[in-house]
mmCIF file of C-alpha atoms in Angstrom:
data_model
loop_
_atom_site.group_PDB
_atom_site.id
_atom_site.type_symbol
_atom_site.label_atom_id
_atom_site.label_comp_id
_atom_site.label_asym_id
_atom_site.label_seq_id
_atom_site.Cartn_x
_atom_site.Cartn_y
_atom_site.Cartn_z
ATOM 1 C CA MET A 1 0.000 0.000 0.000
ATOM 2 C CA LYS A 2 2.825 2.370 0.953
ATOM 3 C CA LYS A 3 4.440 2.157 -2.478
ATOM 4 C CA HIS A 4 1.089 3.047 -4.075
ATOM 5 C CA LEU A 5 0.609 6.093 -1.839
ATOM 6 C CA PRO A 6 2.235 8.760 -4.073
ATOM 7 C CA VAL A 7 0.137 7.842 -7.113
ATOM 8 C CA ILE A 8 -3.054 7.459 -5.045
ATOM 9 C CA LEU A 9 -2.384 10.856 -3.480
ATOM 10 C CA THR A 10 -1.758 12.394 -6.917
ATOM 11 C CA GLY A 11 -5.054 11.000 -8.206
ATOM 12 C CA ALA A 12 -6.956 12.220 -5.148
ATOM 13 C CA VAL A 13 -5.395 15.708 -5.157
ATOM 14 C CA THR A 14 -5.955 16.021 -8.931
ATOM 15 C CA GLY A 15 -9.613 15.185 -8.311
ATOM 16 C CA VAL A 16 -9.957 17.811 -5.569
ATOM 17 C CA ILE A 17 -8.211 20.486 -7.652
ATOM 18 C CA ALA A 18 -10.370 19.630 -10.675
ATOM 19 C CA LEU A 19 -13.518 20.089 -8.586
ATOM 20 C CA ALA A 20 -12.149 23.372 -7.217
ATOM 21 C CA LEU A 21 -11.290 24.688 -10.686
ATOM 22 C CA VAL A 22 -14.884 24.041 -11.808
ATOM 23 C CA ALA A 23 -16.171 25.787 -8.676
ATOM 24 C CA PHE A 24 -13.894 28.744 -9.493
ATOM 25 C CA GLY A 25 -15.209 29.034 -13.052
ATOM 26 C CA ASN A 26 -13.964 26.251 -15.358
ATOM 27 C CA PRO A 27 -16.584 24.507 -17.548
ATOM 28 C CA ALA A 28 -18.531 21.668 -15.906
ATOM 29 C CA ASN A 29 -16.639 18.365 -15.529
ATOM 30 C CA MET A 30 -13.610 20.179 -16.971
ATOM 31 C CA GLY A 31 -11.387 21.058 -14.048
ATOM 32 C CA PHE A 32 -8.715 19.578 -16.253
ATOM 33 C CA CYS A 33 -8.778 18.384 -19.848
ATOM 34 C CA ILE A 34 -5.428 18.229 -21.559
ATOM 35 C CA ALA A 35 -6.982 17.891 -25.019
ATOM 36 C CA CYS A 36 -9.588 20.649 -24.554
ATOM 37 C CA PHE A 37 -7.057 22.985 -22.945
ATOM 38 C CA ILE A 38 -4.480 22.539 -25.698
ATOM 39 C CA ARG A 39 -7.343 23.102 -28.186
ATOM 40 C CA ASP A 40 -8.402 26.299 -26.378
ATOM 41 C CA THR A 41 -4.785 27.451 -26.420
ATOM 42 C CA ALA A 42 -4.639 26.756 -30.168
ATOM 43 C CA GLY A 43 -7.694 28.999 -30.477
ATOM 44 C CA ALA A 44 -6.135 31.781 -28.409
ATOM 45 C CA LEU A 45 -3.065 31.599 -30.659
ATOM 46 C CA LYS A 46 -5.449 31.989 -33.627
ATOM 47 C CA LEU A 47 -4.439 28.610 -35.031
ATOM 48 C CA GLN A 48 -8.137 27.706 -35.114
ATOM 49 C CA SER A 49 -11.071 30.042 -35.473
ATOM 50 C CA ALA A 50 -13.872 28.427 -33.436
ATOM 51 C CA SER A 51 -14.884 31.468 -31.405
ATOM 52 C CA ALA A 52 -16.277 29.407 -28.485
ATOM 53 C CA VAL A 53 -13.011 27.646 -27.670
ATOM 54 C CA GLN A 54 -10.252 30.251 -27.464
ATOM 55 C CA TYR A 55 -8.343 30.800 -24.217
ATOM 56 C CA VAL A 56 -4.736 30.346 -23.082
ATOM 57 C CA ARG A 57 -5.280 27.724 -20.390
ATOM 58 C CA PRO A 58 -2.813 28.328 -17.555
ATOM 59 C CA GLU A 59 -3.362 24.757 -16.317
ATOM 60 C CA ILE A 60 -1.319 23.396 -19.250
ATOM 61 C CA ILE A 61 1.459 25.916 -18.606
ATOM 62 C CA GLY A 62 1.369 25.031 -14.904
ATOM 63 C CA LEU A 63 1.566 21.280 -15.565
ATOM 64 C CA ILE A 64 4.671 21.647 -17.725
ATOM 65 C CA ILE A 65 6.430 24.134 -15.430
ATOM 66 C CA GLY A 66 5.437 22.194 -12.290
ATOM 67 C CA SER A 67 6.967 19.048 -13.731
ATOM 68 C CA PHE A 68 10.027 21.009 -14.907
ATOM 69 C CA LEU A 69 10.674 22.507 -11.452
ATOM 70 C CA LEU A 70 10.172 19.232 -9.570
ATOM 71 C CA SER A 71 12.384 17.320 -11.988
ATOM 72 C CA LEU A 72 15.116 19.969 -11.521
ATOM 73 C CA LEU A 73 14.739 19.766 -7.753
ATOM 74 C CA LYS A 74 14.909 15.964 -7.753
ATOM 75 C CA LYS A 75 17.723 15.874 -10.333
ATOM 76 C CA GLU A 76 15.482 14.000 -12.768
ATOM 77 C CA PHE A 77 15.499 16.671 -15.473
ATOM 78 C CA GLN A 78 16.945 14.786 -18.449
ATOM 79 C CA PRO A 79 16.990 16.363 -21.906
ATOM 80 C CA ARG A 80 16.374 13.454 -24.251
ATOM 81 C CA GLY A 81 14.762 12.858 -27.582
ATOM 82 C CA GLY A 82 15.052 11.448 -31.061
ATOM 83 C CA SER A 83 12.647 8.532 -30.648
ATOM 84 C CA SER A 84 10.704 8.828 -33.938
ATOM 85 C CA PRO A 85 9.766 12.512 -33.480
ATOM 86 C CA MET A 86 7.661 12.847 -36.647
ATOM 87 C CA THR A 87 5.728 9.670 -35.849
ATOM 88 C CA ARG A 88 5.061 11.077 -32.394
ATOM 89 C CA PHE A 89 3.888 14.370 -33.909
ATOM 90 C CA VAL A 90 1.361 12.457 -36.028
ATOM 91 C CA LEU A 91 0.306 10.295 -33.060
ATOM 92 C CA GLY A 92 -0.293 13.530 -31.133
ATOM 93 C CA MET A 93 -2.616 14.676 -33.927
ATOM 94 C CA VAL A 94 -4.439 11.321 -33.907
ATOM 95 C CA VAL A 95 -4.898 11.310 -30.130
ATOM 96 C CA MET A 96 -6.227 14.875 -30.272
ATOM 97 C CA THR A 97 -8.697 13.923 -33.024
ATOM 98 C CA GLY A 98 -10.023 10.976 -31.004
ATOM 99 C CA ALA A 99 -10.299 13.129 -27.870
ATOM 100 C CA LEU A 100 -12.208 15.878 -29.690
ATOM 101 C CA VAL A 101 -14.619 13.363 -31.241
ATOM 102 C CA PHE A 102 -15.327 12.085 -27.702
ATOM 103 C CA LEU A 103 -14.960 15.562 -26.135
ATOM 104 C CA GLY A 104 -12.232 14.995 -23.583
ATOM 105 C CA CYS A 105 -8.865 13.434 -22.849
ATOM 106 C CA PRO A 106 -8.641 10.377 -20.542
ATOM 107 C CA LEU A 107 -8.431 12.699 -17.526
ATOM 108 C CA ARG A 108 -11.634 14.528 -18.458
ATOM 109 C CA MET A 109 -13.226 11.148 -19.263
ATOM 110 C CA LEU A 110 -12.777 10.227 -15.581
ATOM 111 C CA LEU A 111 -13.943 13.685 -14.460
ATOM 112 C CA ARG A 112 -17.066 13.318 -16.630
ATOM 113 C CA LEU A 113 -17.682 9.845 -15.215
ATOM 114 C CA GLY A 114 -17.251 11.286 -11.731
ATOM 115 C CA GLY A 115 -20.022 13.774 -12.547
ATOM 116 C CA GLY A 116 -22.363 10.918 -13.480
ATOM 117 C CA ASP A 117 -21.940 11.263 -17.263
ATOM 118 C CA LEU A 118 -22.509 7.706 -18.501
ATOM 119 C CA ASN A 119 -21.369 8.626 -22.021
ATOM 120 C CA ALA A 120 -17.915 8.681 -20.450
ATOM 121 C CA LEU A 121 -18.410 5.069 -19.363
ATOM 122 C CA VAL A 122 -18.884 4.171 -23.039
ATOM 123 C CA GLY A 123 -15.726 6.179 -23.723
ATOM 124 C CA LEU A 124 -13.893 4.301 -20.970
ATOM 125 C CA VAL A 125 -14.773 0.945 -22.520
ATOM 126 C CA GLY A 126 -13.464 2.217 -25.868
ATOM 127 C CA PHE A 127 -10.350 3.624 -24.170
ATOM 128 C CA ALA A 128 -9.615 0.275 -22.488
ATOM 129 C CA GLY A 129 -10.132 -1.465 -25.833
ATOM 130 C CA GLY A 130 -7.682 0.915 -27.495
ATOM 131 C CA VAL A 131 -5.148 0.361 -24.702
ATOM 132 C CA GLY A 132 -5.640 -3.383 -25.261
ATOM 133 C CA ILE A 133 -4.650 -3.032 -28.940
ATOM 134 C CA GLY A 134 -1.585 -1.064 -27.829
ATOM 135 C CA VAL A 135 -0.681 -3.810 -25.346
ATOM 136 C CA LEU A 136 -0.894 -6.409 -28.127
ATOM 137 C CA ALA A 137 1.522 -4.219 -30.102
ATOM 138 C CA LEU A 138 3.939 -3.972 -27.144
ATOM 139 C CA ASN A 139 3.863 -7.756 -26.800
ATOM 140 C CA ARG A 140 4.757 -8.005 -30.488
ATOM 141 C CA GLY A 141 7.809 -5.822 -29.935
ATOM 142 C CA PHE A 142 6.377 -2.419 -30.819
ATOM 143 C CA SER A 143 8.908 0.351 -30.254
ATOM 144 C CA LEU A 144 9.371 3.912 -31.501
ATOM 145 C CA LYS A 145 13.131 3.293 -31.046
ATOM 146 C CA ARG A 146 15.482 4.709 -28.468
ATOM 147 C CA ALA A 147 15.748 8.297 -27.266
ATOM 148 C CA TYR A 148 19.181 9.851 -26.815
ATOM 149 C CA THR A 149 20.655 12.563 -24.631
ATOM 150 C CA GLN A 150 20.080 16.082 -25.947
ATOM 151 C CA SER A 151 21.445 19.495 -24.965
ATOM 152 C CA THR A 152 20.009 21.313 -21.963
ATOM 153 C CA LEU A 153 18.627 24.007 -24.256
ATOM 154 C CA GLU A 154 16.779 21.378 -26.291
ATOM 155 C CA GLY A 155 15.217 19.835 -23.188
ATOM 156 C CA ALA A 156 14.313 23.187 -21.661
ATOM 157 C CA ALA A 157 12.757 24.547 -24.864
ATOM 158 C CA MET A 158 9.154 23.508 -24.072
ATOM 159 C CA PRO A 159 9.174 24.786 -20.454
ATOM 160 C CA ALA A 160 10.728 28.021 -21.799
ATOM 161 C CA LEU A 161 8.130 28.329 -24.588
ATOM 162 C CA VAL A 162 5.162 27.988 -22.221
ATOM 163 C CA THR A 163 6.777 30.418 -19.768
ATOM 164 C CA GLY A 164 7.104 32.873 -22.646
ATOM 165 C CA LEU A 165 3.464 32.264 -23.547
ATOM 166 C CA LEU A 166 2.410 33.000 -19.955
ATOM 167 C CA VAL A 167 4.416 36.234 -19.855
ATOM 168 C CA MET A 168 3.018 37.343 -23.218
ATOM 169 C CA VAL A 169 -0.590 36.624 -22.286
ATOM 170 C CA LEU A 170 -0.222 38.472 -18.961
ATOM 171 C CA LEU A 171 1.520 41.506 -20.476
ATOM 172 C CA PHE A 172 -0.155 41.714 -23.880
ATOM 173 C CA PRO A 173 -3.528 39.925 -23.708
ATOM 174 C CA VAL A 174 -4.742 41.999 -26.666
ATOM 175 C CA LEU A 175 -2.530 39.900 -28.969
ATOM 176 C CA PHE A 176 -4.591 36.774 -28.283
ATOM 177 C CA ALA A 177 -8.113 35.648 -29.135
ATOM 178 C CA PHE A 178 -10.426 35.069 -26.162
ATOM 179 C CA SER A 179 -13.883 33.496 -26.302
ATOM 180 C CA GLU A 180 -16.717 35.760 -25.202
ATOM 181 C CA SER A 181 -19.163 32.864 -24.925
ATOM 182 C CA GLY A 182 -18.997 29.073 -24.835
ATOM 183 C CA PRO A 183 -16.556 26.822 -22.952
ATOM 184 C CA GLY A 184 -13.573 29.041 -23.782
ATOM 185 C CA SER A 185 -15.147 31.925 -21.859
ATOM 186 C CA LEU A 186 -15.513 29.801 -18.716
ATOM 187 C CA HIS A 187 -12.394 29.694 -16.597
ATOM 188 C CA ALA A 188 -11.039 30.142 -13.111
ATOM 189 C CA ALA A 189 -8.785 33.146 -12.421
ATOM 190 C CA VAL A 190 -5.385 32.857 -14.106
ATOM 191 C CA TRP A 191 -3.455 32.442 -10.833
ATOM 192 C CA ILE A 192 -5.804 29.761 -9.537
ATOM 193 C CA SER A 193 -5.569 27.792 -12.804
ATOM 194 C CA LEU A 194 -1.797 28.186 -12.850
ATOM 195 C CA ALA A 195 -1.453 27.063 -9.228
ATOM 196 C CA GLY A 196 -3.685 24.033 -9.908
ATOM 197 C CA GLY A 197 -1.520 23.074 -12.871
ATOM 198 C CA LEU A 198 1.726 23.575 -10.926
ATOM 199 C CA ILE A 199 0.604 21.375 -8.029
ATOM 200 C CA VAL A 200 -0.694 18.554 -10.238
ATOM 201 C CA GLY A 201 2.348 18.868 -12.534
ATOM 202 C CA GLY A 202 4.746 18.525 -9.617
ATOM 203 C CA MET A 203 2.876 15.625 -8.033
ATOM 204 C CA ALA A 204 2.427 13.767 -11.325
ATOM 205 C CA GLN A 205 6.152 14.172 -12.018
ATOM 206 C CA ARG A 206 6.962 12.445 -8.743
ATOM 207 C CA SER A 207 4.337 9.681 -8.980
ATOM 208 C CA ARG A 208 4.369 9.031 -12.808
ATOM 209 C CA PHE A 209 0.541 9.312 -12.738
ATOM 210 C CA CYS A 210 -0.893 8.200 -16.108
ATOM 211 C CA MET A 211 -4.391 7.217 -17.184
ATOM 212 C CA ALA A 212 -3.335 5.012 -20.123
ATOM 213 C CA GLY A 213 -0.457 3.507 -18.142
ATOM 214 C CA GLY A 214 -2.881 2.353 -15.443
ATOM 215 C CA ILE A 215 -4.948 0.142 -17.704
ATOM 216 C CA ARG A 216 -1.878 -0.856 -19.756
ATOM 217 C CA ASP A 217 0.149 -2.098 -16.766
ATOM 218 C CA GLN A 218 -2.866 -3.972 -15.465
ATOM 219 C CA MET A 219 -3.178 -5.772 -18.825
ATOM 220 C CA LEU A 220 0.569 -6.273 -19.388
ATOM 221 C CA PHE A 221 1.833 -7.159 -15.935
ATOM 222 C CA THR A 222 -1.343 -7.391 -13.774
ATOM 223 C CA ASP A 223 0.166 -4.426 -11.941
ATOM 224 C CA PHE A 224 -2.470 -2.273 -10.231
ATOM 225 C CA HIS A 225 0.005 0.461 -9.198
ATOM 226 C CA LEU A 226 -0.776 3.245 -11.713
ATOM 227 C CA LEU A 227 -4.429 2.255 -11.971
ATOM 228 C CA SER A 228 -4.794 2.952 -8.234
ATOM 229 C CA GLY A 229 -4.206 6.654 -9.029
ATOM 230 C CA SER A 230 -7.032 6.744 -11.584
ATOM 231 C CA ALA A 231 -9.291 4.851 -9.162
ATOM 232 C CA ALA A 232 -8.539 7.337 -6.366
ATOM 233 C CA LEU A 233 -9.285 10.242 -8.706
ATOM 234 C CA LEU A 234 -12.619 8.750 -9.750
ATOM 235 C CA VAL A 235 -13.709 8.025 -6.166
ATOM 236 C CA VAL A 236 -12.770 11.527 -4.968
ATOM 237 C CA VAL A 237 -14.575 13.199 -7.874
ATOM 238 C CA ILE A 238 -17.757 11.125 -7.383
ATOM 239 C CA ILE A 239 -17.824 11.904 -3.644
ATOM 240 C CA GLY A 240 -17.023 15.576 -4.267
ATOM 241 C CA ASN A 241 -19.749 15.954 -6.880
ATOM 242 C CA LEU A 242 -22.275 14.201 -4.612
ATOM 243 C CA ILE A 243 -21.425 16.626 -1.784
ATOM 244 C CA LEU A 244 -21.590 19.636 -4.121
ATOM 245 C CA GLY A 245 -24.872 18.435 -5.639
ATOM 246 C CA LYS A 246 -23.266 18.200 -9.078
ATOM 247 C CA PHE A 247 -23.587 14.454 -9.607
ATOM 248 C CA HIS A 248 -26.177 13.829 -12.327
ATOM 249 C CA LEU A 249 -26.311 10.194 -13.403
ATOM 250 C CA GLY A 250 -27.407 9.603 -16.976
ATOM 251 C CA PHE A 251 -26.661 9.984 -20.676
ATOM 252 C CA GLN A 252 -28.813 12.978 -21.603
ATOM 253 C CA GLY A 253 -28.057 16.637 -21.012
ATOM 254 C CA GLN A 254 -24.494 16.140 -19.765
ATOM 255 C CA PRO A 255 -22.253 19.218 -19.948
ATOM 256 C CA ILE A 256 -19.981 19.500 -23.022
ATOM 257 C CA ALA A 257 -20.769 15.944 -24.096
ATOM 258 C CA HIS A 258 -22.835 14.087 -26.682
ATOM 259 C CA THR A 259 -24.788 10.835 -26.551
ATOM 260 C CA ASP A 260 -23.455 9.328 -29.789
ATOM 261 C CA GLY A 261 -22.298 6.050 -28.202
ATOM 262 C CA LEU A 262 -20.456 4.518 -31.146
ATOM 263 C CA TRP A 263 -18.369 7.654 -31.671
ATOM 264 C CA ASN A 264 -17.714 8.122 -27.958
ATOM 265 C CA PHE A 265 -16.413 4.557 -27.991
ATOM 266 C CA LEU A 266 -14.333 4.881 -31.169
ATOM 267 C CA GLY A 267 -12.963 8.326 -30.286
ATOM 268 C CA MET A 268 -11.584 7.088 -26.984
ATOM 269 C CA ALA A 269 -10.369 3.838 -28.575
ATOM 270 C CA LEU A 270 -8.114 5.996 -30.762
ATOM 271 C CA VAL A 271 -6.910 7.865 -27.682
ATOM 272 C CA GLY A 272 -6.149 4.633 -25.799
ATOM 273 C CA TRP A 273 -4.341 2.984 -28.693
ATOM 274 C CA GLY A 274 -2.372 6.124 -29.569
ATOM 275 C CA SER A 275 -1.482 6.817 -25.930
ATOM 276 C CA VAL A 276 0.040 3.361 -25.462
ATOM 277 C CA LEU A 277 2.099 3.790 -28.639
ATOM 278 C CA LEU A 278 3.296 7.149 -27.267
ATOM 279 C CA GLY A 279 4.097 5.643 -23.862
ATOM 280 C CA GLY A 280 1.563 7.718 -21.938
ATOM 281 C CA CYS A 281 -1.714 9.631 -21.945
ATOM 282 C CA PRO A 282 -1.884 13.351 -22.842
ATOM 283 C CA LEU A 283 -1.371 14.366 -19.182
ATOM 284 C CA ARG A 284 1.758 12.206 -19.010
ATOM 285 C CA GLN A 285 3.058 13.837 -22.204
ATOM 286 C CA THR A 286 2.882 17.281 -20.564
ATOM 287 C CA ILE A 287 4.766 15.924 -17.520
ATOM 288 C CA LEU A 288 7.463 14.254 -19.641
ATOM 289 C CA ALA A 289 7.832 17.436 -21.707
ATOM 290 C CA GLY A 290 8.532 19.259 -18.440
ATOM 291 C CA GLU A 291 11.174 16.674 -17.522
ATOM 292 C CA GLY A 292 13.078 17.415 -20.723
ATOM 293 C CA SER A 293 11.609 14.879 -23.160
ATOM 294 C CA THR A 294 11.682 16.569 -26.541
ATOM 295 C CA ASP A 295 9.714 13.588 -27.905
ATOM 296 C CA SER A 296 6.826 14.485 -25.603
ATOM 297 C CA ALA A 297 7.246 18.175 -26.450
ATOM 298 C CA ILE A 298 6.869 17.266 -30.142
ATOM 299 C CA THR A 299 3.795 15.193 -29.241
ATOM 300 C CA ILE A 300 2.223 18.247 -27.575
ATOM 301 C CA LEU A 301 2.934 20.310 -30.704
ATOM 302 C CA GLY A 302 1.256 17.542 -32.731
ATOM 303 C CA MET A 303 -1.757 17.796 -30.431
ATOM 304 C CA LEU A 304 -1.787 21.587 -30.851
ATOM 305 C CA ILE A 305 -1.809 21.364 -34.644
ATOM 306 C CA GLY A 306 -4.226 18.414 -34.504
ATOM 307 C CA ALA A 307 -6.645 20.528 -32.467
ATOM 308 C CA ALA A 308 -6.412 23.364 -34.976
ATOM 309 C CA ILE A 309 -7.175 20.953 -37.829
ATOM 310 C CA CYS A 310 -10.076 19.411 -35.891
ATOM 311 C CA HIS A 311 -11.805 22.764 -35.482
ATOM 312 C CA ASN A 312 -10.866 24.339 -38.807
ATOM 313 C CA PHE A 313 -12.154 21.302 -40.725
ATOM 314 C CA GLY A 314 -15.165 20.396 -38.576
ATOM 315 C CA LEU A 315 -13.804 17.143 -37.146
ATOM 316 C CA ALA A 316 -14.552 17.968 -33.504
ATOM 317 C CA SER A 317 -17.886 16.871 -32.087
ATOM 318 C CA SER A 318 -20.426 19.178 -30.476
ATOM 319 C CA ALA A 319 -23.289 18.539 -28.057
ATOM 320 C CA ASP A 320 -25.233 17.386 -31.153
ATOM 321 C CA GLY A 321 -22.836 14.486 -31.706
ATOM 322 C CA ALA A 322 -20.017 13.532 -34.023
ATOM 323 C CA THR A 323 -19.764 15.282 -37.383
ATOM 324 C CA PHE A 324 -19.588 13.543 -40.772
ATOM 325 C CA ASN A 325 -16.039 14.847 -41.228
ATOM 326 C CA GLY A 326 -15.178 13.677 -37.730
ATOM 327 C CA LYS A 327 -16.357 10.144 -38.494
ATOM 328 C CA ILE A 328 -14.234 10.016 -41.642
ATOM 329 C CA ALA A 329 -11.292 11.337 -39.623
ATOM 330 C CA VAL A 330 -11.684 8.578 -37.015
ATOM 331 C CA GLY A 331 -11.412 6.005 -39.825
ATOM 332 C CA VAL A 332 -8.337 7.683 -41.290
ATOM 333 C CA CYS A 333 -6.744 7.949 -37.841
ATOM 334 C CA ALA A 334 -7.367 4.244 -37.154
ATOM 335 C CA LEU A 335 -5.562 3.406 -40.421
ATOM 336 C CA ILE A 336 -2.662 5.658 -39.379
ATOM 337 C CA LEU A 337 -2.423 3.909 -36.002
ATOM 338 C CA LEU A 338 -2.523 0.514 -37.720
ATOM 339 C CA ALA A 339 0.295 1.523 -40.071
ATOM 340 C CA VAL A 340 2.414 2.986 -37.233
ATOM 341 C CA THR A 341 1.810 -0.139 -35.146
ATOM 342 C CA LEU A 342 2.678 -2.641 -37.884
ATOM 343 C CA LEU A 343 5.664 -0.736 -39.258
ATOM 344 C CA ASN A 344 7.249 -0.389 -35.802
ATOM 345 C CA SER A 345 6.567 -3.899 -34.527
ATOM 346 C CA ASN A 346 9.220 -6.546 -34.686
ATOM 347 C CA ARG A 347 8.996 -9.825 -32.837
ATOM 348 C CA LYS A 348 12.763 -9.856 -32.566
ATOM 349 C CA GLY A 349 12.680 -6.371 -31.096
ATOM 350 C CA ALA A 350 10.689 -7.630 -28.136
ATOM 351 C CA LYS A 351 13.641 -9.715 -27.079
ATOM 352 C CA ALA A 352 16.542 -8.333 -25.129
ATOM 353 C CA MET B 1 21.386 -14.630 -16.935
ATOM 354 C CA LYS B 2 20.439 -12.462 -19.900
ATOM 355 C CA LYS B 3 21.675 -8.904 -20.312
ATOM 356 C CA VAL B 4 19.156 -6.264 -21.371
ATOM 357 C CA ASP B 5 20.061 -2.830 -22.685
ATOM 358 C CA ALA B 6 16.944 -0.714 -22.119
ATOM 359 C CA ARG B 7 18.677 2.673 -22.235
ATOM 360 C CA GLY B 8 16.613 5.317 -23.997
ATOM 361 C CA CYS B 9 13.535 3.093 -24.198
ATOM 362 C CA ALA B 10 10.190 4.734 -23.491
ATOM 363 C CA CYS B 11 7.866 3.473 -20.793
ATOM 364 C CA PRO B 12 6.929 0.551 -20.546
ATOM 365 C CA GLU B 13 9.454 -0.985 -22.967
ATOM 366 C CA PRO B 14 12.171 -1.541 -20.322
ATOM 367 C CA VAL B 15 9.715 -3.631 -18.298
ATOM 368 C CA VAL B 16 8.530 -5.554 -21.387
ATOM 369 C CA LEU B 17 12.173 -6.313 -22.316
ATOM 370 C CA THR B 18 12.896 -7.420 -18.740
ATOM 371 C CA ARG B 19 9.816 -9.626 -18.678
ATOM 372 C CA ASN B 20 10.812 -11.236 -21.964
ATOM 373 C CA ALA B 21 14.358 -11.832 -20.698
ATOM 374 C CA ILE B 22 13.269 -13.647 -17.525
ATOM 375 C CA LYS B 23 10.756 -15.615 -19.576
ATOM 376 C CA GLU B 24 13.686 -16.991 -21.589
ATOM 377 C CA ASP B 25 15.964 -17.439 -18.604
ATOM 378 C CA PRO B 26 14.058 -17.462 -15.305
ATOM 379 C CA SER B 27 17.287 -17.497 -13.228
ATOM 380 C CA GLY B 28 17.498 -13.696 -13.499
ATOM 381 C CA ALA B 29 18.561 -10.787 -15.671
ATOM 382 C CA GLU B 30 20.864 -7.794 -15.778
ATOM 383 C CA VAL B 31 19.091 -4.684 -17.066
ATOM 384 C CA THR B 32 20.705 -1.330 -17.852
ATOM 385 C CA VAL B 33 18.421 1.706 -17.888
ATOM 386 C CA ASP B 34 18.951 5.457 -17.808
ATOM 387 C CA ASN B 35 15.998 7.018 -16.063
ATOM 388 C CA ALA B 36 14.462 6.883 -12.601
ATOM 389 C CA CYS B 37 11.028 5.925 -13.898
ATOM 390 C CA ALA B 38 12.374 2.752 -15.538
ATOM 391 C CA VAL B 39 14.302 1.839 -12.353
ATOM 392 C CA GLU B 40 11.089 2.094 -10.322
ATOM 393 C CA ASN B 41 8.988 0.203 -12.858
ATOM 394 C CA ILE B 42 11.450 -2.668 -13.316
ATOM 395 C CA SER B 43 12.056 -2.948 -9.583
ATOM 396 C CA ARG B 44 8.325 -3.119 -8.884
ATOM 397 C CA PHE B 45 7.755 -5.642 -11.669
ATOM 398 C CA ALA B 46 10.703 -7.810 -10.532
ATOM 399 C CA ARG B 47 9.625 -7.881 -6.878
ATOM 400 C CA ASN B 48 6.065 -8.751 -7.914
ATOM 401 C CA ALA B 49 7.530 -11.614 -9.971
ATOM 402 C CA GLY B 50 9.523 -12.862 -6.960
ATOM 403 C CA TYR B 51 13.001 -11.547 -7.776
ATOM 404 C CA GLN B 52 15.489 -9.669 -5.622
ATOM 405 C CA VAL B 53 16.774 -6.461 -7.168
ATOM 406 C CA ALA B 54 20.228 -4.941 -6.704
ATOM 407 C CA ALA B 55 20.981 -1.559 -8.308
ATOM 408 C CA ILE B 56 24.385 -0.186 -9.257
ATOM 409 C CA LYS B 57 24.472 3.449 -10.355
ATOM 410 C CA ASN B 58 27.000 4.578 -12.932
ATOM 411 C CA GLY B 59 26.504 8.241 -13.799
ATOM 412 C CA SER B 60 23.048 8.608 -15.337
ATOM 413 C CA GLU B 61 22.849 4.851 -15.961
ATOM 414 C CA VAL B 62 21.642 2.237 -13.523
ATOM 415 C CA THR B 63 22.262 -1.495 -13.841
ATOM 416 C CA LEU B 64 19.642 -3.614 -12.114
ATOM 417 C CA THR B 65 20.491 -7.221 -11.308
ATOM 418 C CA LEU B 66 17.505 -9.493 -10.826
ATOM 419 C CA THR B 67 18.130 -12.731 -8.938
ATOM 420 C CA LYS B 68 15.958 -15.441 -7.456
ATOM 421 C CA PRO B 69 16.161 -15.362 -3.651
#
């Protein structure tokens, strides 16, 4: 139990902070959503023009800087990269597409479930199925090849970029696009969001908290360790929402969600499969980017561009359900994942 | 005892490589990794599988020796 404590604590604290961020102004069941927040940031940077989802989310900045500072403090900051960066960029785009068809990353999936949104349960089944495909790939020797040591500047580039973004948005907000209505207009105060991100970023750096890793390790090694963090998060969020009177069990009328079961399932299946190929869920990618992984930094850039494409070309779902373009995109993304999986799997590679 | 070079491998590949090595030779394995996360993951996996783990640090690299008690 003791060895599980850091990850359980991270899950529980993430749950509490997520509830607090909603209470302070974030959209419902969206205390955190790595996919939505990167998408909103893409909007604020005018990479996509959906006027309802434009805001520089300080949570993302906080997660990366929190992880960066803790990894420096614990001497775990390690600039590394070169493990199939372009493939990772594309996988970032695919994961973002799946998340925006479902309307949430794995973290928001659990937050939605904790608010009683049963559409997220359908998503969770799809997510676990996607992770299962990824596990099959790992057992067949899937690898995006080794990462190598990089310069300090290279590893610090992403933490520096988001710090620059924070400074720019605080000093010159007029340069950015901000939603006046819709989810992008709903947010906690900048300092509260930033503090929430910093705390979760630091804790997740220490505990290696990861949504995809939880289910993956359970399937691969029957190891419950990481999954205990996700379980703690879910329990805390359910209890918190019950206390706050925000637990509404059902499929209909859930906030920033749709009831299109097949596409909730398939969207999250893409996210699960892609996350295992990447070695971690979107939250974990932000943490690794903070620790100096340029591969994860590239993945985040892939997610940023993926989000812009999703909104500029109508791939993202709305409360009305998945779009025609979005459904086509899910098919294309599944083919991309299949190609990446097959072309990087090698039975011999699975051996030492 | 098989030797595994898991340096630079992303999570969870070091653990998969270790698992495959002890599948082939259950007497143990010697695994070299280069990040704290992999050390923790392999150590946890090895102890769950009934192995003792000894770690020798060499700069940024760590060599883990898995033996049956």
